[in-house]
Structures are given as structure tokens and as C-alpha cells.
Amino acid sequence: MNNRSVKKFWPALLVVLLMAFAFRQQNKPVVYIIGDSTVRNSNNVQRGWGAYLGNHLDTTRISVSNQAMAGRSTRTFIKEGRWEKVLSTLKPGDFVLMQFGHNEGSAPDTTRNGYRGVLRGIGDETKELTWPDGKKEVVLTYGAYLRKFIKEAKAKGATPVVLSMIPRNQWADGKVKRANNDFGKWAKEAAEIEGVVFIDLNQLTADKYDAMGPDKVKEFFPGDHTHTNEAGALVNAASVAEGIKAQKKLSLAKFLR
């Protein structure tokens, strides 16, 4: 083919290449992340680990969509329509990483404090609330909300992954307090019931904190004992990647750098 022929067909070839690239980008699998402010946070110096998970993934082959939102619990993430937004674009081959637990502790009621609270445990217990406008709301257990995420993600052909909440900067007897007696335990049990992967992010990072010691870990928490800065978020993102890598049957691992 001479130079004149190349020039003649080049515009058409360019269009084909651009269309192929756009198709590839559109059909890349997506890692959706849902959770609270420890996952997504831009409050001054505070940062969530979801912003840095892409550092550990080959983003030429997979995209990251961090849909976490500060202040949300499993209950309010659904109630406010945020989960429905994720479901509306979720497709076969995608992944959903879910990490909740920091905002679920209040008793569920119609007060400001109880707005995001859930029932404790993983059972089928419910509590019906009546709001001032007469609207009814049925509140579920923490585990039941997680199982709803799992089941509905599966129904879309996606792969759900449950993570325990990152540890707070709270210590007892020289070690960081774990969540393995409440929300971390229930997250694991919900994952086991539904037969999906569980990553004990709480344990992975807490072990690192123990090795670093209280003085070093304190540097990760400007302002309070729950929200990390960028350095702390990077530690947690690395823990998530390590947890993914350790799960040999989790196909997300093949996208790790």
C-alpha cells in the first residue's frame, strides 16, 4: 500500500480504532466500593482508603468506582437510594466491595442519633418505625442489610466481597481493639451465610498498627480516632489489596499490579 492509499484510509482506520477503544473502556469490569467516610472522605486532611485502591490495580483493565459516602450506614446507604444507583449500572463481571460498621451503633429510632442505627447481629429481627410524617420504616439487622447487598449484587452477575471495618485508634493492653466480637464478626458471618469472600480488613490493619505502636499510629488520625489521613488510608488500601491477593478463588486478584 503506497502513501496515497494510507492517507486515503487513515481517517476511517482512526475511527475504527477509537470505536474499539471506547468499546473496551465501556466493557471493562468495574470495582464498586460502598461504605462510609473511612472509605471515601475529603474532609480537610482526612482520607478514605477507597481513593487509593486503584494504586494496587491495573486500571487499564479494570475501573474503580468509589460510591462510599461519609456518615452512611448499611441502612441509610439503601434508604437514600445510593445502593439503587450502584445497582442501576452494575453488570456481570463487576465486583462490589462493601465495608460498613462505623455508623451502625446507635439504637434505630426516629431521632437524629437513631436515623442510621441498625439492629445488632445477623438475624431476621426487625423493628418498625413511624416517622413524624406517618411514613413507616422497617429496620433490619446489620447482617441482613449486608446480605441484601450480597444477594442483589449476585443477581446482577457481579461478585460481592465483604470487608470488616478498619480499626479505630483505640488501644487496650498494648494492642489495637479489634471488631471481632461485633461488627467484624457479623460481617464475616453474613459473608459465610451467603457463600462469598470475606476480607478481615480490621485484623489485617490492626496487626500492622500493633507492630507500629501507638505513637506512630496516632499520626494517621488527625482530629479523632476513626478517620485516617492519606498515610493511614494508604495503609488500609494496601491491606485491602493483600486481602484480595490472599483469596485464591477471587478473580479480582488477577487485576492486581
Tab-separated table of C-alpha atoms in Angstrom:
chain	number	residue	atom	x	y	z
A	1	MET	CA	0.000	0.000	0.000
A	2	ASN	CA	1.511	3.337	-1.083
A	3	ASN	CA	1.482	6.541	0.909
A	4	ARG	CA	-1.511	7.893	-1.019
A	5	SER	CA	-3.574	4.822	-0.077
A	6	VAL	CA	-2.551	5.083	3.563
A	7	LYS	CA	-3.616	8.711	3.682
A	8	LYS	CA	-6.899	7.813	1.994
A	9	PHE	CA	-7.855	5.130	4.518
A	10	TRP	CA	-6.298	6.690	7.623
A	11	PRO	CA	-9.425	8.653	8.748
A	12	ALA	CA	-11.571	5.523	8.551
A	13	LEU	CA	-8.946	3.475	10.366
A	14	LEU	CA	-8.718	6.100	13.080
A	15	VAL	CA	-12.492	5.955	13.604
A	16	VAL	CA	-12.353	2.166	13.891
A	17	LEU	CA	-9.529	2.347	16.450
A	18	LEU	CA	-11.343	4.962	18.506
A	19	MET	CA	-14.546	2.914	18.474
A	20	ALA	CA	-12.654	-0.195	19.551
A	21	PHE	CA	-11.009	1.715	22.419
A	22	ALA	CA	-14.359	3.167	23.533
A	23	PHE	CA	-15.946	-0.302	23.439
A	24	ARG	CA	-13.129	-1.718	25.508
A	25	GLN	CA	-13.406	1.052	28.092
A	26	GLN	CA	-17.177	0.652	28.298
A	27	ASN	CA	-16.940	-3.071	28.839
A	28	LYS	CA	-14.111	-3.103	31.387
A	29	PRO	CA	-15.119	-4.668	34.687
A	30	VAL	CA	-15.703	-2.197	37.485
A	31	VAL	CA	-14.880	-2.466	41.174
A	32	TYR	CA	-17.649	-0.657	43.022
A	33	ILE	CA	-16.847	0.307	46.605
A	34	ILE	CA	-19.646	1.059	49.063
A	35	GLY	CA	-19.179	2.188	52.630
A	36	ASP	CA	-18.760	5.225	54.864
A	37	SER	CA	-16.258	8.043	55.459
A	38	THR	CA	-13.438	5.633	56.286
A	39	VAL	CA	-13.728	4.539	52.645
A	40	ARG	CA	-14.383	7.902	50.999
A	41	ASN	CA	-13.506	11.180	52.682
A	42	SER	CA	-12.288	14.583	51.559
A	43	ASN	CA	-12.750	16.454	54.836
A	44	ASN	CA	-9.628	18.602	55.164
A	45	VAL	CA	-6.759	16.148	55.755
A	46	GLN	CA	-8.942	13.074	56.268
A	47	ARG	CA	-8.956	10.441	53.534
A	48	GLY	CA	-10.632	7.079	52.953
A	49	TRP	CA	-8.871	4.004	51.586
A	50	GLY	CA	-11.154	3.767	48.547
A	51	ALA	CA	-9.341	6.680	46.942
A	52	TYR	CA	-6.122	4.651	46.827
A	53	LEU	CA	-7.248	1.142	45.936
A	54	GLY	CA	-6.579	1.947	42.287
A	55	ASN	CA	-2.863	2.168	43.135
A	56	HIS	CA	-2.922	-1.615	43.513
A	57	LEU	CA	-4.979	-2.456	40.420
A	58	ASP	CA	-4.223	-2.465	36.707
A	59	THR	CA	-6.643	0.306	35.809
A	60	THR	CA	-6.051	-0.252	32.096
A	61	ARG	CA	-8.058	-3.453	32.550
A	62	ILE	CA	-10.435	-2.615	35.406
A	63	SER	CA	-12.068	0.573	36.701
A	64	VAL	CA	-12.715	1.689	40.262
A	65	SER	CA	-15.955	3.445	41.234
A	66	ASN	CA	-15.886	4.613	44.839
A	67	GLN	CA	-19.555	5.103	45.768
A	68	ALA	CA	-18.989	5.234	49.541
A	69	MET	CA	-20.349	8.278	51.352
A	70	ALA	CA	-19.472	9.862	54.673
A	71	GLY	CA	-21.876	9.327	57.534
A	72	ARG	CA	-23.760	6.443	55.968
A	73	SER	CA	-24.640	3.104	57.470
A	74	THR	CA	-25.866	-0.010	55.696
A	75	ARG	CA	-29.392	1.190	56.421
A	76	THR	CA	-29.062	4.778	55.169
A	77	PHE	CA	-26.975	3.786	52.149
A	78	ILE	CA	-30.037	1.878	50.978
A	79	LYS	CA	-32.638	4.328	52.299
A	80	GLU	CA	-31.119	7.279	50.426
A	81	GLY	CA	-31.072	5.437	47.105
A	82	ARG	CA	-27.296	5.108	46.912
A	83	TRP	CA	-27.389	1.335	46.578
A	84	GLU	CA	-30.036	1.574	43.846
A	85	LYS	CA	-27.688	3.894	41.938
A	86	VAL	CA	-24.951	1.254	42.059
A	87	LEU	CA	-27.365	-1.488	41.018
A	88	SER	CA	-28.523	0.551	38.024
A	89	THR	CA	-25.090	0.266	36.379
A	90	LEU	CA	-23.824	-2.985	37.911
A	91	LYS	CA	-23.161	-5.650	35.275
A	92	PRO	CA	-21.856	-9.229	35.038
A	93	GLY	CA	-18.132	-9.365	35.737
A	94	ASP	CA	-18.148	-6.386	38.100
A	95	PHE	CA	-17.184	-6.513	41.780
A	96	VAL	CA	-18.716	-4.886	44.867
A	97	LEU	CA	-16.507	-4.295	47.908
A	98	MET	CA	-18.570	-3.383	50.974
A	99	GLN	CA	-17.222	-2.015	54.254
A	100	PHE	CA	-19.629	-0.721	56.867
A	101	GLY	CA	-19.860	-0.756	60.654
A	102	HIS	CA	-18.711	2.624	61.967
A	103	ASN	CA	-22.127	4.311	61.827
A	104	GLU	CA	-24.423	1.455	62.802
A	105	GLY	CA	-24.029	1.579	66.583
A	106	SER	CA	-26.998	3.711	67.670
A	107	ALA	CA	-30.325	2.140	68.535
A	108	PRO	CA	-32.591	2.620	65.500
A	109	ASP	CA	-35.333	5.179	66.063
A	110	THR	CA	-36.645	8.427	64.570
A	111	THR	CA	-34.264	10.718	66.432
A	112	ARG	CA	-31.224	12.286	64.777
A	113	ASN	CA	-28.926	9.803	66.516
A	114	GLY	CA	-31.092	6.833	65.621
A	115	TYR	CA	-31.533	7.727	61.944
A	116	ARG	CA	-28.699	5.483	60.808
A	117	GLY	CA	-28.733	2.863	63.571
A	118	VAL	CA	-29.459	-0.801	62.844
A	119	LEU	CA	-30.358	-3.848	64.869
A	120	ARG	CA	-27.333	-5.726	66.098
A	121	GLY	CA	-26.417	-9.148	64.766
A	122	ILE	CA	-27.174	-11.043	61.568
A	123	GLY	CA	-30.659	-12.409	62.223
A	124	ASP	CA	-34.078	-11.718	60.748
A	125	GLU	CA	-35.287	-9.493	63.584
A	126	THR	CA	-36.964	-6.254	62.529
A	127	LYS	CA	-38.160	-3.045	64.149
A	128	GLU	CA	-40.898	-0.890	62.644
A	129	LEU	CA	-40.556	2.857	62.975
A	130	THR	CA	-43.160	5.517	62.318
A	131	TRP	CA	-41.737	8.868	61.229
A	132	PRO	CA	-43.434	12.204	62.080
A	133	ASP	CA	-44.937	12.348	58.584
A	134	GLY	CA	-46.578	8.971	59.168
A	135	LYS	CA	-44.211	7.060	56.919
A	136	LYS	CA	-43.323	3.560	58.094
A	137	GLU	CA	-39.822	2.116	58.003
A	138	VAL	CA	-38.784	-1.439	58.827
A	139	VAL	CA	-35.253	-1.582	60.191
A	140	LEU	CA	-33.195	-4.751	59.776
A	141	THR	CA	-30.084	-6.174	61.418
A	142	TYR	CA	-26.600	-5.252	60.239
A	143	GLY	CA	-26.137	-8.725	58.787
A	144	ALA	CA	-29.477	-8.611	56.978
A	145	TYR	CA	-28.513	-5.380	55.241
A	146	LEU	CA	-25.168	-6.872	54.184
A	147	ARG	CA	-26.953	-9.963	52.881
A	148	LYS	CA	-29.265	-7.723	50.847
A	149	PHE	CA	-26.226	-6.113	49.188
A	150	ILE	CA	-24.744	-9.545	48.532
A	151	LYS	CA	-27.871	-11.128	47.080
A	152	GLU	CA	-28.712	-8.207	44.832
A	153	ALA	CA	-25.122	-7.908	43.567
A	154	LYS	CA	-25.133	-11.625	42.759
A	155	ALA	CA	-28.435	-11.246	40.911
A	156	LYS	CA	-26.719	-8.731	38.637
A	157	GLY	CA	-23.929	-11.201	37.889
A	158	ALA	CA	-21.392	-9.279	39.978
A	159	THR	CA	-19.052	-10.635	42.648
A	160	PRO	CA	-19.668	-9.238	46.155
A	161	VAL	CA	-16.829	-9.079	48.675
A	162	VAL	CA	-17.457	-8.278	52.352
A	163	LEU	CA	-14.811	-6.433	54.377
A	164	SER	CA	-14.722	-5.811	58.097
A	165	MET	CA	-14.417	-2.184	59.176
A	166	ILE	CA	-10.988	-0.588	59.548
A	167	PRO	CA	-9.804	-0.393	63.167
A	168	ARG	CA	-10.066	2.773	65.167
A	169	ASN	CA	-7.130	4.268	67.029
A	170	GLN	CA	-8.213	2.678	70.291
A	171	TRP	CA	-5.888	0.517	72.364
A	172	ALA	CA	-6.138	-1.931	75.241
A	173	ASP	CA	-3.246	-3.800	76.842
A	174	GLY	CA	-0.822	-2.593	74.180
A	175	LYS	CA	-2.917	-3.741	71.211
A	176	VAL	CA	-5.439	-2.094	68.926
A	177	LYS	CA	-9.027	-3.023	69.739
A	178	ARG	CA	-10.496	-5.453	67.223
A	179	ALA	CA	-14.066	-5.635	65.925
A	180	ASN	CA	-14.184	-9.424	66.084
A	181	ASN	CA	-16.864	-9.520	68.775
A	182	ASP	CA	-19.436	-7.382	66.983
A	183	PHE	CA	-19.481	-5.781	63.531
A	184	GLY	CA	-16.401	-7.586	62.253
A	185	LYS	CA	-17.814	-10.885	63.483
A	186	TRP	CA	-21.223	-10.216	61.939
A	187	ALA	CA	-19.689	-9.172	58.616
A	188	LYS	CA	-17.810	-12.469	58.472
A	189	GLU	CA	-20.913	-14.457	59.369
A	190	ALA	CA	-23.030	-12.691	56.742
A	191	ALA	CA	-20.411	-13.490	54.102
A	192	GLU	CA	-20.298	-17.128	55.199
A	193	ILE	CA	-24.084	-17.472	55.078
A	194	GLU	CA	-24.167	-16.141	51.519
A	195	GLY	CA	-21.053	-18.035	50.428
A	196	VAL	CA	-18.963	-15.034	49.384
A	197	VAL	CA	-15.438	-13.858	50.098
A	198	PHE	CA	-14.726	-12.136	53.402
A	199	ILE	CA	-11.629	-9.984	53.894
A	200	ASP	CA	-10.798	-9.253	57.512
A	201	LEU	CA	-9.562	-5.724	56.897
A	202	ASN	CA	-9.926	-4.973	60.592
A	203	GLN	CA	-7.464	-7.720	61.524
A	204	LEU	CA	-5.041	-7.025	58.653
A	205	THR	CA	-4.602	-3.380	59.558
A	206	ALA	CA	-4.798	-3.895	63.325
A	207	ASP	CA	-1.839	-6.277	63.108
A	208	LYS	CA	0.121	-3.571	61.307
A	209	TYR	CA	-0.854	-0.988	63.906
A	210	ASP	CA	0.271	-3.281	66.708
A	211	ALA	CA	3.688	-3.590	65.062
A	212	MET	CA	3.955	0.182	64.567
A	213	GLY	CA	2.931	1.122	68.098
A	214	PRO	CA	0.570	3.821	69.436
A	215	ASP	CA	2.823	6.823	68.757
A	216	LYS	CA	3.229	6.047	65.060
A	217	VAL	CA	-0.419	5.094	64.559
A	218	LYS	CA	-1.554	8.332	66.212
A	219	GLU	CA	-0.043	10.175	63.243
A	220	PHE	CA	-2.638	8.562	60.968
A	221	PHE	CA	-5.616	10.005	62.883
A	222	PRO	CA	-5.861	13.804	62.774
A	223	GLY	CA	-8.835	15.044	64.738
A	224	ASP	CA	-10.385	11.832	66.047
A	225	HIS	CA	-9.850	8.085	66.490
A	226	THR	CA	-11.821	6.939	63.446
A	227	HIS	CA	-10.795	8.857	60.322
A	228	THR	CA	-7.354	8.450	58.794
A	229	ASN	CA	-5.242	10.899	56.849
A	230	GLU	CA	-3.706	9.979	53.499
A	231	ALA	CA	-0.882	7.990	55.100
A	232	GLY	CA	-3.359	5.918	57.091
A	233	ALA	CA	-5.621	5.449	54.074
A	234	LEU	CA	-2.653	4.138	52.100
A	235	VAL	CA	-2.025	1.545	54.829
A	236	ASN	CA	-5.654	0.415	54.651
A	237	ALA	CA	-5.701	0.297	50.846
A	238	ALA	CA	-2.609	-1.906	50.957
A	239	SER	CA	-4.390	-4.174	53.458
A	240	VAL	CA	-7.360	-4.484	51.098
A	241	ALA	CA	-5.008	-5.446	48.252
A	242	GLU	CA	-3.307	-8.021	50.486
A	243	GLY	CA	-6.685	-9.433	51.418
A	244	ILE	CA	-7.649	-9.725	47.752
A	245	LYS	CA	-4.369	-11.406	46.878
A	246	ALA	CA	-4.829	-13.991	49.639
A	247	GLN	CA	-8.185	-15.085	48.209
A	248	LYS	CA	-7.083	-17.526	45.512
A	249	LYS	CA	-10.633	-18.093	44.243
A	250	LEU	CA	-11.400	-14.379	43.920
A	251	SER	CA	-10.964	-13.412	40.266
A	252	LEU	CA	-10.373	-9.792	41.269
A	253	ALA	CA	-6.858	-10.876	42.252
A	254	LYS	CA	-5.826	-11.180	38.600
A	255	PHE	CA	-6.208	-7.421	38.237
A	256	LEU	CA	-3.690	-6.614	40.993
A	257	ARG	CA	-0.490	-4.896	39.934
